[in-house]
Amino acid sequence: MKQELISKFNEIYGAGGELRTYFAPGRVNLIGEHTDYNGGHVFPCALTIGTYGVFRKRTDSKMRFYSVNFPDAGVLEGDLNDLKPKKEAGWSNYPVGMVWTFIEKGHKIDAGFDMLIYGTIPDASGLSSSASVHMLTAVAIRDLYGIEGVSNIDIALFGQYAENHFNGVNCGIMDQFAISMGKKDNAIYLDTSNLEYEYAPIKLDGMKIVIACSNKKRGLGDSKYNERRAECETALSELQKVVDIKTLGDLTEEEFEAHKDAIKDEVRQRRARHAVYENQRTKRAVEVLKHGDVEEFGRLMNASHISLRDDYEVTGKELDTLVEEAWKADGVVGSRMTGAGFGGCTVSIVKTDCVDNFIRQVGTVYESTIGYKADFYVVEIGDGAGIWE
Ligand code: GLA
């Protein structure tokens, strides 16, 4: 594939000069949803699907962008002297936002570049294709411009900064961290309150991780996401009047129950309850996994979905259909929505010899209930972003 992308690069931009190649994965979160902006824990992993990129430094201030996935968009152009988000810039707002962030953080980018990408993450699937493009651009910039003293964690923070301040999405750190710091066959247990993390080997003997993509267009997703954040922030400030905490992640379930009446609205109370319980559930899930108890891990995944459905209300008919049908299928250890919700994907742990039947059964019921097809992917856990050797 590398040769094909290089030929395509030469065809689009002309041959010559030094080409460099990079890869950034997508991610799936196994448990710990909507906890990363509440000072809680998450448990994501990088995937072997992701975004491949070919780059070449230029001598002027121009930047050119081409995606093999969106040939109709053609070559998009930008300039180092005009780093602003623009509607017509489409997906190139991600790399431009990353360039802007490096400069904001005091690094020198003295010339533009040509960039060609090819992504294997299904679009708008909730597997972080946008964070993948951000991290791809970040590792490329660091390498192309010889920028020193920027760690992989810094790069994750830069990606979050670009999303928050350039692209206007108020996301947490999970996606960028998972993509930048991913490790083959491991999930990352990350405490988002202080960025302490540890790798946890995922040994699923005789089981597979299966992702079901709802193919629902997200639409209102981003505004709802910001709305949930705001609800949690208000609930936190109400709780802070009666208990000394910095984030919702500081509370145990018992502490939450003792103080919840400080939250003056029933809906906000449920939002906060999810954040608190999901964080504790994630800690427990990692603990049981360490002891090899995949069955209990699966039960906690199921409980996570119920909380996201009933308390946090970010699932919707499509994700609920996929998960509730998965729960009925043979050989399913656990199943839940993953990512922001409101569309996107579910993640299930399925016994290997039941995977085909799982896909058939869940796929058939989904199509007859929702009216269009879901896509299924049996995925592997891969390494984080870096040079594509
Ligand atoms: C999106 C955001 C993450 C996280 C998840 C929900 O993927 O980008 O920061 O908040 O939603 O867990």
Coordinates of N, CA and C in Angstrom, one line a residue, residues 175-273:
D175 N -9.3 10.4 23.3 CA -9.1 9.9 22.0 C -7.6 10.2 21.6
Q176 N -7.2 11.4 21.8 CA -5.8 11.8 21.4 C -4.8 11.0 22.2
F177 N -5.1 10.7 23.5 CA -4.1 10.0 24.3 C -4.0 8.5 23.8
A178 N -5.2 8.0 23.6 CA -5.2 6.5 23.1 C -4.4 6.4 21.8
I179 N -4.6 7.4 20.9 CA -4.0 7.3 19.6 C -2.5 7.6 19.6
S180 N -2.1 8.5 20.5 CA -0.7 8.8 20.6 C 0.1 7.8 21.4
M181 N -0.5 7.2 22.4 CA 0.2 6.4 23.4 C -0.2 4.9 23.2
G182 N -1.0 4.6 22.2 CA -1.4 3.2 22.1 C -0.3 2.1 22.0
K183 N -0.6 0.9 22.4 CA 0.4 -0.1 22.4 C -0.3 -1.4 22.0
K184 N 0.4 -2.1 21.1 CA -0.2 -3.4 20.6 C -0.6 -4.3 21.7
D185 N -1.8 -4.9 21.5 CA -2.4 -5.8 22.5 C -2.6 -5.3 23.9
N186 N -2.6 -4.0 24.1 CA -2.8 -3.4 25.4 C -3.9 -2.4 25.3
A187 N -4.7 -2.2 26.4 CA -5.5 -1.1 26.6 C -4.8 -0.1 27.5
I188 N -5.2 1.1 27.5 CA -4.5 2.1 28.4 C -5.5 2.5 29.5
Y189 N -5.1 2.3 30.7 CA -5.9 2.7 31.9 C -5.4 4.1 32.3
L190 N -6.2 5.1 31.9 CA -5.8 6.5 32.1 C -6.6 7.2 33.1
D191 N -6.0 7.9 34.1 CA -6.7 8.7 35.0 C -6.6 10.1 34.4
T192 N -7.8 10.6 34.0 CA -7.8 11.9 33.2 C -7.6 13.1 34.2
S193 N -7.6 12.8 35.5 CA -7.4 14.0 36.4 C -5.9 14.4 36.5
N194 N -5.0 13.4 36.2 CA -3.6 13.8 36.3 C -2.8 13.1 35.2
L195 N -3.4 12.5 34.3 CA -2.8 11.8 33.1 C -1.8 10.7 33.5
E196 N -2.0 10.2 34.8 CA -1.2 9.0 35.1 C -1.9 7.8 34.3
Y197 N -1.1 6.9 33.9 CA -1.6 5.8 33.1 C -0.8 4.5 33.2
E198 N -1.5 3.4 32.9 CA -0.7 2.2 32.9 C -1.3 1.3 31.7
Y199 N -0.5 0.5 31.1 CA -0.9 -0.4 30.1 C -1.5 -1.7 30.7
A200 N -2.6 -2.2 30.2 CA -3.1 -3.4 30.6 C -3.3 -4.4 29.5
P201 N -2.5 -5.5 29.5 CA -2.6 -6.4 28.4 C -4.0 -7.0 28.2
I202 N -4.5 -7.0 27.0 CA -5.8 -7.6 26.7 C -5.6 -9.0 26.2
K203 N -5.9 -9.9 27.0 CA -5.7 -11.3 26.6 C -7.1 -11.9 26.5
L204 N -7.6 -11.9 25.3 CA -8.9 -12.5 25.1 C -8.8 -13.8 24.4
D205 N -8.4 -14.8 25.2 CA -8.3 -16.1 24.5 C -9.6 -16.6 24.0
G206 N -9.7 -16.9 22.8 CA -10.9 -17.5 22.2 C -12.0 -16.5 22.0
M207 N -11.7 -15.2 22.1 CA -12.7 -14.1 21.9 C -12.1 -13.0 21.0
K208 N -13.1 -12.3 20.5 CA -12.7 -11.2 19.6 C -13.4 -9.9 20.0
I209 N -12.8 -8.8 19.6 CA -13.4 -7.5 19.8 C -14.1 -7.2 18.5
V210 N -15.5 -7.0 18.6 CA -16.2 -6.7 17.4 C -16.9 -5.3 17.5
I211 N -16.7 -4.6 16.5 CA -17.3 -3.2 16.4 C -18.4 -3.2 15.5
A212 N -19.5 -2.7 15.9 CA -20.7 -2.6 15.0 C -20.9 -1.1 14.8
C213 N -20.9 -0.7 13.5 CA -21.1 0.7 13.2 C -22.5 1.0 12.8
S214 N -23.2 1.9 13.5 CA -24.6 2.1 13.3 C -24.9 2.8 11.9
N215 N -23.9 3.5 11.4 CA -24.1 4.2 10.1 C -25.1 5.3 10.3
K216 N -25.4 5.7 11.5 CA -26.3 6.8 11.7 C -25.5 8.1 11.6
K217 N -26.0 9.0 10.8 CA -25.3 10.3 10.7 C -25.4 11.0 12.0
R218 N -24.3 11.6 12.5 CA -24.4 12.1 13.8 C -25.2 13.4 14.0
G219 N -25.1 14.3 13.0 CA -25.9 15.5 13.1 C -25.7 16.4 14.3
L220 N -26.6 16.3 15.2 CA -26.6 17.1 16.4 C -25.6 16.7 17.5
G221 N -24.8 15.7 17.2 CA -23.9 15.1 18.2 C -23.1 16.1 18.9
D222 N -22.4 17.0 18.2 CA -21.4 17.8 18.8 C -22.1 18.8 19.8
S223 N -23.3 19.3 19.4 CA -23.9 20.3 20.3 C -24.4 19.5 21.6
K224 N -24.9 18.3 21.4 CA -25.4 17.5 22.5 C -24.2 17.2 23.4
Y225 N -23.1 16.9 22.8 CA -21.9 16.6 23.6 C -21.5 17.8 24.5
N226 N -21.5 19.0 23.9 CA -21.2 20.2 24.7 C -22.3 20.4 25.8
E227 N -23.5 20.1 25.5 CA -24.6 20.2 26.5 C -24.4 19.3 27.7
R228 N -24.0 18.0 27.4 CA -23.7 17.1 28.5 C -22.5 17.6 29.4
R229 N -21.5 18.1 28.7 CA -20.4 18.7 29.5 C -20.9 19.8 30.4
A230 N -21.7 20.7 29.9 CA -22.2 21.8 30.6 C -23.1 21.3 31.8
E231 N -23.9 20.3 31.6 CA -24.7 19.8 32.7 C -23.8 19.2 33.8
C232 N -22.8 18.5 33.4 CA -21.9 18.0 34.4 C -21.2 19.1 35.2
E233 N -20.8 20.2 34.5 CA -20.1 21.3 35.2 C -21.0 22.0 36.2
T234 N -22.3 22.1 35.8 CA -23.2 22.8 36.7 C -23.4 21.8 37.9
A235 N -23.6 20.5 37.7 CA -23.8 19.6 38.8 C -22.6 19.6 39.7
L236 N -21.4 19.7 39.1 CA -20.2 19.8 40.0 C -20.2 21.0 40.9
S237 N -20.5 22.1 40.3 CA -20.5 23.3 41.1 C -21.6 23.3 42.2
E238 N -22.7 22.6 42.0 CA -23.7 22.5 43.0 C -23.2 21.6 44.1
L239 N -22.5 20.5 43.7 CA -22.0 19.5 44.7 C -20.8 20.2 45.5
Q240 N -20.1 21.1 44.9 CA -18.9 21.7 45.6 C -19.4 22.6 46.7
K241 N -20.7 22.9 46.7 CA -21.2 23.7 47.9 C -21.3 22.9 49.2
V242 N -21.4 21.6 49.0 CA -21.5 20.7 50.2 C -20.4 19.7 50.4
V243 N -19.6 19.5 49.4 CA -18.5 18.6 49.5 C -17.2 19.1 48.8
D244 N -16.1 18.8 49.4 CA -14.8 19.3 48.9 C -14.2 18.4 47.8
I245 N -14.6 18.7 46.5 CA -14.1 17.9 45.4 C -13.7 18.8 44.3
K246 N -12.8 18.3 43.5 CA -12.3 19.0 42.3 C -13.1 18.6 41.0
T247 N -13.4 17.3 41.0 CA -14.2 16.8 39.8 C -15.2 15.7 40.3
L248 N -16.1 15.4 39.4 CA -17.0 14.3 39.7 C -16.3 13.0 39.9
G249 N -15.2 12.9 39.3 CA -14.4 11.6 39.5 C -13.8 11.5 40.9
D250 N -13.9 12.5 41.7 CA -13.4 12.4 43.1 C -14.4 11.6 44.0
L251 N -15.6 11.4 43.5 CA -16.6 10.9 44.4 C -16.8 9.4 44.2
T252 N -17.0 8.7 45.4 CA -17.4 7.3 45.3 C -19.0 7.3 45.1
E253 N -19.5 6.1 44.8 CA -21.0 6.0 44.7 C -21.7 6.4 46.0
E254 N -21.1 6.0 47.1 CA -21.7 6.3 48.4 C -21.7 7.8 48.7
E255 N -20.6 8.4 48.4 CA -20.5 9.8 48.6 C -21.5 10.6 47.7
F256 N -21.6 10.1 46.5 CA -22.6 10.7 45.6 C -24.0 10.6 46.2
E257 N -24.3 9.4 46.6 CA -25.7 9.2 47.1 C -25.9 10.1 48.3
A258 N -24.9 10.3 49.1 CA -25.1 11.1 50.4 C -25.3 12.6 50.0
H259 N -24.7 13.1 48.9 CA -24.7 14.5 48.6 C -25.6 14.9 47.4
K260 N -26.2 13.9 46.8 CA -26.8 14.2 45.4 C -27.9 15.3 45.5
D261 N -28.5 15.4 46.7 CA -29.6 16.4 46.7 C -29.2 17.8 46.6
A262 N -27.9 18.0 46.6 CA -27.3 19.4 46.4 C -27.6 19.8 44.9
I263 N -27.7 18.7 44.0 CA -28.0 19.0 42.6 C -29.5 19.2 42.4
K264 N -29.8 20.4 42.0 CA -31.2 20.9 42.1 C -32.1 20.5 40.9
D265 N -31.7 19.6 40.2 CA -32.4 19.3 39.0 C -32.3 17.8 38.7
E266 N -33.4 17.1 38.5 CA -33.4 15.6 38.4 C -32.5 15.1 37.2
V267 N -32.6 15.9 36.1 CA -31.9 15.4 34.9 C -30.3 15.6 35.2
R268 N -30.0 16.7 35.7 CA -28.6 16.9 36.1 C -28.0 15.9 37.1
Q269 N -29.0 15.5 38.0 CA -28.6 14.5 38.9 C -28.2 13.2 38.3
R270 N -29.0 12.8 37.2 CA -28.7 11.6 36.5 C -27.4 11.7 35.7
R271 N -27.2 12.9 35.1 CA -25.9 13.0 34.4 C -24.7 12.8 35.3
A272 N -24.8 13.5 36.5 CA -23.7 13.3 37.4 C -23.6 11.9 37.9
R273 N -24.7 11.3 38.1 CA -24.7 9.9 38.6 C -23.9 9.0 37.6

